Amino acid sequence: MVKRKHATKAGKSRSSNKRKSTGQQSNSNNLSLAISQHLFHSHDTLKRLVREPLSSLMTIMVIAIALALPACLYLLVSNAEVLTDRWQTTHDISVYVDGAYPVDNVNAIQQSLSLRKDVQLVRVITSEQALQEMTQQSQMEMISTAIGENPLPHALIVSPSNSLINADSDQSLNELLAALKKLPGVNEVQLDAQWVMKLRSIIHLLNRTVGLLGLLLALGVLLVVSNTIRLHVQQRENEIQVKKLIGASNGFIRRPFLYLGFWYGILGAAVASILVMILLAFLSGPAARLAELYASDFNLQGLGTGGNLSLLFLGTGLALTGAFLAAEHTLKNIEVT
């Protein structure tokens, strides 16, 4: 009896191991079959693109232009931001006081401004000091002698605090400017970096415009790919009906069209990246020569590795989404007859 029990247990163990090995082998076969099917569909769809070079090239170029245009505008805006950040090295405010105003009163204004938390430093340049600096130049000495009376105003050079400069909003800086204009004897208040602030506002507007344009062109890529895939599905309607008759699932039928969208997207994004690099190379020379005229070492910055990869992922994702939507909608309308 004991021997029979051991034999029974051994038989059960062998049959269990056999079932496990059979299941593992079945899973391995299913995985290899799925991989081979994906490889076949990817190669087959790529061959279809090659067999129709003109229509494929037109679709790829439309996608490339739709992706390259916002990418180029983004590069121009981002390079402008880098350039304005370099220019924002000084935020000094020049306060011009009437030259007839007593110097002691100007010094008193300096002391009161130095006590403000939003002011880091205040320097005084009297009208006499300004005239002396002018007369040190040989070309201006005769002019200053001919004028006689000193026409130059006193000047207060106000340096705002770092917290005021680095603030996200310009409200505090505008409040300081308004306070300086109300000082006694002040004729004019001029922010040295005011034109840079205006340029920054323009760049902020351009950033939003580029974002909106990018969304519209992304929608355009979706529509182009969707329409192209819809035409491919309609061209293969008879083939799809036969596949449905023999029991093929919608996922299996949809797969080649998804790969078609994948190739459209990744090739279009790759061409877009090349177009951006060509434009950058075309503009780099003139931009460098312009920077040399202003004694600057500024160079145009490209998308870089991260930007190019993002462009590839974006183009592929949009094309796959458009292909899926078009294939899913069109396959539902194809009935087996």
XYZ file of C-alpha atoms in Angstrom:
337
model
C 0.000 0.000 0.000
C 2.821 2.355 0.884
C 4.526 1.681 -2.432
C 1.286 2.333 -4.286
C 0.855 5.677 -2.499
C 4.396 6.730 -3.372
C 3.835 5.696 -6.980
C 0.587 7.653 -7.127
C 2.249 10.790 -5.697
C 5.127 10.463 -8.139
C 2.707 10.143 -11.039
C 0.789 13.228 -9.941
C 4.032 15.173 -9.567
C 5.184 14.186 -13.047
C 1.843 15.118 -14.593
C 1.864 18.460 -12.734
C 5.376 19.246 -13.950
C 4.363 18.245 -17.438
C 1.382 20.625 -17.369
C 3.596 23.458 -16.089
C 6.163 22.909 -18.809
C 3.391 22.718 -21.397
C 1.905 25.989 -20.117
C 5.287 27.731 -20.141
C 5.947 26.487 -23.649
C 2.506 27.734 -24.738
C 3.156 31.191 -23.241
C 6.532 31.314 -24.944
C 4.958 30.369 -28.269
C 2.259 33.026 -27.863
C 4.878 35.679 -27.090
C 7.035 34.744 -30.080
C 3.929 34.700 -32.293
C 2.898 38.183 -31.102
C 6.408 39.539 -31.698
C 6.558 38.013 -35.179
C 3.147 39.511 -36.030
C 4.223 42.968 -34.867
C 7.456 42.722 -36.853
C 5.551 41.599 -39.936
C 3.037 44.452 -39.726
C 5.730 47.067 -39.111
C 7.775 45.884 -42.106
C 4.698 45.475 -44.299
C 3.385 48.991 -43.597
C 6.830 50.466 -44.228
C 6.920 48.674 -47.585
C 3.490 50.123 -48.411
C 4.859 53.625 -47.799
C 7.780 52.911 -50.119
C 5.452 51.564 -52.819
C 3.520 54.867 -52.766
C 6.393 57.371 -52.506
C 4.604 60.498 -53.726
C 1.538 60.328 -51.485
C 3.638 59.133 -48.538
C 6.143 61.956 -49.001
C 3.384 64.559 -49.200
C 1.790 63.333 -45.963
C 5.156 63.187 -44.189
C 6.065 66.714 -45.339
C 2.716 68.123 -44.190
C 3.293 66.581 -40.751
C 6.903 67.818 -40.721
C 5.951 71.410 -41.548
C 3.140 71.372 -38.976
C 5.633 70.263 -36.307
C 8.597 72.356 -37.463
C 6.758 75.694 -37.549
C 5.912 75.899 -33.817
C 9.300 74.372 -32.965
C 11.107 77.132 -34.899
C 8.968 79.845 -33.307
C 9.624 78.325 -29.888
C 13.371 78.436 -30.558
C 13.234 82.082 -31.610
C 11.270 83.059 -28.501
C 13.474 81.028 -26.140
C 16.635 82.550 -27.637
C 15.103 86.006 -27.236
C 14.426 85.195 -23.576
C 18.060 84.181 -23.071
C 19.194 87.406 -24.707
C 16.937 89.603 -22.572
C 18.143 87.811 -19.428
C 21.665 88.891 -20.345
C 20.549 92.470 -20.849
C 18.812 92.643 -17.486
C 22.074 93.262 -15.642
C 21.087 96.744 -14.457
C 17.769 98.068 -13.236
C 19.047 101.455 -12.136
C 16.572 104.322 -12.097
C 17.807 107.768 -13.126
C 16.027 110.571 -11.249
C 16.704 114.015 -12.765
C 16.319 116.964 -10.373
C 16.161 120.634 -11.391
C 19.691 122.090 -11.520
C 18.537 125.122 -9.511
C 17.450 122.887 -6.651
C 19.861 123.182 -3.655
C 22.447 120.426 -3.378
C 21.701 120.006 0.336
C 18.109 119.190 -0.497
C 19.276 116.665 -3.103
C 21.464 115.010 -0.438
C 18.472 114.947 1.904
C 16.456 113.135 -0.765
C 19.306 110.641 -1.100
C 19.265 109.922 2.635
C 15.494 109.451 2.723
C 15.580 107.094 -0.262
C 18.382 105.045 1.310
C 16.030 104.196 4.199
C 13.515 102.497 1.894
C 13.455 98.680 1.943
C 12.974 98.502 -1.820
C 16.120 100.583 -2.493
C 19.597 99.069 -2.338
C 21.804 102.065 -3.178
C 21.423 105.746 -4.097
C 24.186 107.791 -5.746
C 24.141 111.539 -6.321
C 25.606 113.230 -9.387
C 25.331 116.992 -9.032
C 25.080 119.291 -12.009
C 28.639 120.504 -11.320
C 29.979 116.942 -11.345
C 28.139 116.185 -14.571
C 29.527 119.334 -16.194
C 33.032 118.478 -15.023
C 32.786 115.035 -16.604
C 31.700 116.672 -19.841
C 34.547 119.192 -19.846
C 37.073 116.399 -19.433
C 36.245 115.431 -22.985
C 38.167 117.636 -25.412
C 35.271 117.862 -27.838
C 32.867 119.144 -25.176
C 35.148 121.686 -23.465
C 34.520 124.486 -25.963
C 30.774 123.852 -25.923
C 30.562 124.044 -22.127
C 32.587 127.274 -22.134
C 30.331 128.847 -24.755
C 27.185 127.934 -22.841
C 28.277 129.756 -19.705
C 25.564 128.798 -17.220
C 25.380 125.122 -16.314
C 22.226 123.691 -17.947
C 22.616 120.162 -16.559
C 20.296 118.824 -13.844
C 21.226 116.974 -10.691
C 20.839 113.207 -10.948
C 20.033 110.498 -8.440
C 20.978 106.974 -9.537
C 18.666 104.656 -7.604
C 19.443 100.912 -7.529
C 16.370 98.841 -6.527
C 16.741 95.950 -4.086
C 17.319 92.416 -5.380
C 13.908 91.282 -4.106
C 12.291 93.996 -6.198
C 14.304 93.073 -9.300
C 13.610 89.334 -9.014
C 9.893 89.753 -8.291
C 7.513 87.990 -10.685
C 5.341 91.087 -10.971
C 6.367 94.632 -11.927
C 3.831 96.158 -9.541
C 6.353 96.929 -6.774
C 8.771 98.477 -9.261
C 6.003 100.643 -10.685
C 5.112 101.780 -7.165
C 8.738 102.842 -6.606
C 8.745 104.758 -9.888
C 5.543 106.549 -8.906
C 7.026 107.495 -5.524
C 10.179 108.888 -7.160
C 8.142 111.043 -9.533
C 6.421 112.699 -6.554
C 9.699 113.842 -4.955
C 10.226 117.637 -4.799
C 12.245 119.156 -7.631
C 12.094 116.024 -9.808
C 11.678 116.729 -13.521
C 11.963 113.216 -14.952
C 12.321 109.610 -13.827
C 13.800 107.119 -16.279
C 14.162 103.374 -15.803
C 17.307 102.245 -17.601
C 15.883 98.761 -18.259
C 12.404 99.952 -19.208
C 12.790 98.988 -22.844
C 13.908 95.524 -21.731
C 10.739 95.236 -19.652
C 8.667 96.120 -22.696
C 10.538 93.513 -24.705
C 9.893 90.952 -21.971
C 6.163 91.682 -22.166
C 6.257 91.187 -25.934
C 8.111 87.882 -25.497
C 5.515 86.753 -22.941
C 2.789 87.487 -25.497
C 4.726 85.608 -28.179
C 5.070 82.618 -25.842
C 1.308 82.355 -25.533
C 0.868 82.856 -29.262
C 3.344 80.062 -30.032
C 1.547 77.771 -27.578
C -1.823 78.453 -29.199
C -0.363 77.988 -32.678
C 1.232 74.728 -31.550
C -2.141 73.411 -30.357
C -3.791 74.324 -33.652
C -1.049 72.660 -35.697
C -1.154 69.577 -33.451
C -4.862 69.348 -34.236
C -3.911 69.690 -37.901
C -1.537 66.709 -37.607
C -4.340 64.656 -36.054
C -6.697 65.539 -38.895
C -4.124 64.850 -41.628
C -3.196 61.432 -40.233
C -6.839 60.546 -39.530
C -7.888 61.369 -43.078
C -4.935 59.468 -44.565
C -5.589 56.355 -42.468
C -9.306 56.511 -43.276
C -8.473 56.392 -46.992
C -6.142 53.420 -46.436
C -8.869 51.547 -44.545
C -11.410 52.212 -47.297
C -8.951 51.016 -49.957
C -8.574 47.690 -48.114
C -12.265 47.221 -47.317
C -12.544 43.889 -49.179
C -9.473 42.534 -47.397
C -10.920 43.622 -44.043
C -14.241 41.897 -44.794
C -12.418 38.629 -45.542
C -10.471 38.898 -42.271
C -13.687 39.462 -40.355
C -15.280 36.424 -42.040
C -12.489 34.141 -40.821
C -12.824 35.524 -37.289
C -10.061 38.130 -37.041
C -10.504 40.556 -34.155
C -10.730 44.322 -34.589
C -7.420 44.668 -32.757
C -5.669 42.423 -35.270
C -7.261 44.247 -38.219
C -6.474 47.653 -36.717
C -2.810 46.882 -36.004
C -1.330 47.554 -39.494
C -3.061 50.930 -39.641
C -1.597 51.852 -36.255
C 1.858 50.980 -37.555
C 1.129 53.077 -40.622
C 0.339 56.023 -38.353
C 3.488 55.281 -36.354
C 5.678 55.506 -39.454
C 3.966 58.698 -40.600
C 4.493 60.271 -37.190
C 8.093 59.304 -36.544
C 9.227 60.082 -40.102
C 7.379 63.416 -40.090
C 8.915 64.333 -36.726
C 12.392 63.341 -37.947
C 12.024 65.542 -41.030
C 10.729 68.362 -38.796
C 13.830 68.068 -36.620
C 16.034 68.268 -39.718
C 14.145 71.351 -40.953
C 14.669 73.060 -37.586
C 18.403 72.301 -37.694
C 18.648 73.656 -41.257
C 16.907 76.887 -40.242
C 19.156 77.214 -37.199
C 22.280 76.730 -39.320
C 20.961 79.300 -41.807
C 20.434 81.928 -39.087
C 23.432 81.174 -36.852
C 25.945 83.055 -39.017
C 24.026 86.357 -39.265
C 23.094 86.151 -35.566
C 26.740 85.668 -34.556
C 27.869 88.605 -36.708
C 25.146 90.804 -35.190
C 26.241 89.770 -31.693
C 29.855 90.697 -32.512
C 28.767 94.233 -33.394
C 27.449 94.589 -29.835
C 30.524 92.890 -28.288
C 28.481 89.845 -27.275
C 29.262 86.130 -27.458
C 25.604 85.185 -27.922
C 24.901 82.156 -30.127
C 21.572 80.702 -31.197
C 20.606 77.656 -29.161
C 18.981 74.636 -30.818
C 16.504 72.084 -29.512
C 19.206 69.824 -28.156
C 18.870 66.087 -27.577
C 15.940 66.450 -25.192
C 14.059 68.784 -27.517
C 14.555 66.543 -30.549
C 13.394 63.478 -28.601
C 10.351 65.405 -27.380
C 9.557 66.350 -30.972
C 9.815 62.688 -32.037
C 7.567 61.523 -29.192
C 5.061 64.298 -29.878
C 4.846 63.570 -33.609
C 4.577 59.819 -33.052
C 1.965 60.216 -30.322
C -0.207 62.543 -32.403
C -0.006 60.278 -35.453
C -0.812 57.144 -33.438
C -3.796 58.884 -31.854
C -5.088 60.026 -35.233
C -4.558 56.565 -36.733
C -6.374 54.845 -33.862
C -9.372 57.186 -34.022
C -9.676 56.896 -37.804
C -9.234 53.109 -37.896
C -11.653 52.526 -35.009
C -14.351 54.709 -36.541
C -13.977 53.339 -40.080
C -13.807 49.669 -39.030
C -17.121 49.993 -37.191
C -18.779 51.109 -40.420
C -17.476 48.131 -42.441
C -20.025 45.312 -42.379
C -19.415 41.731 -43.454
C -21.544 40.860 -46.515
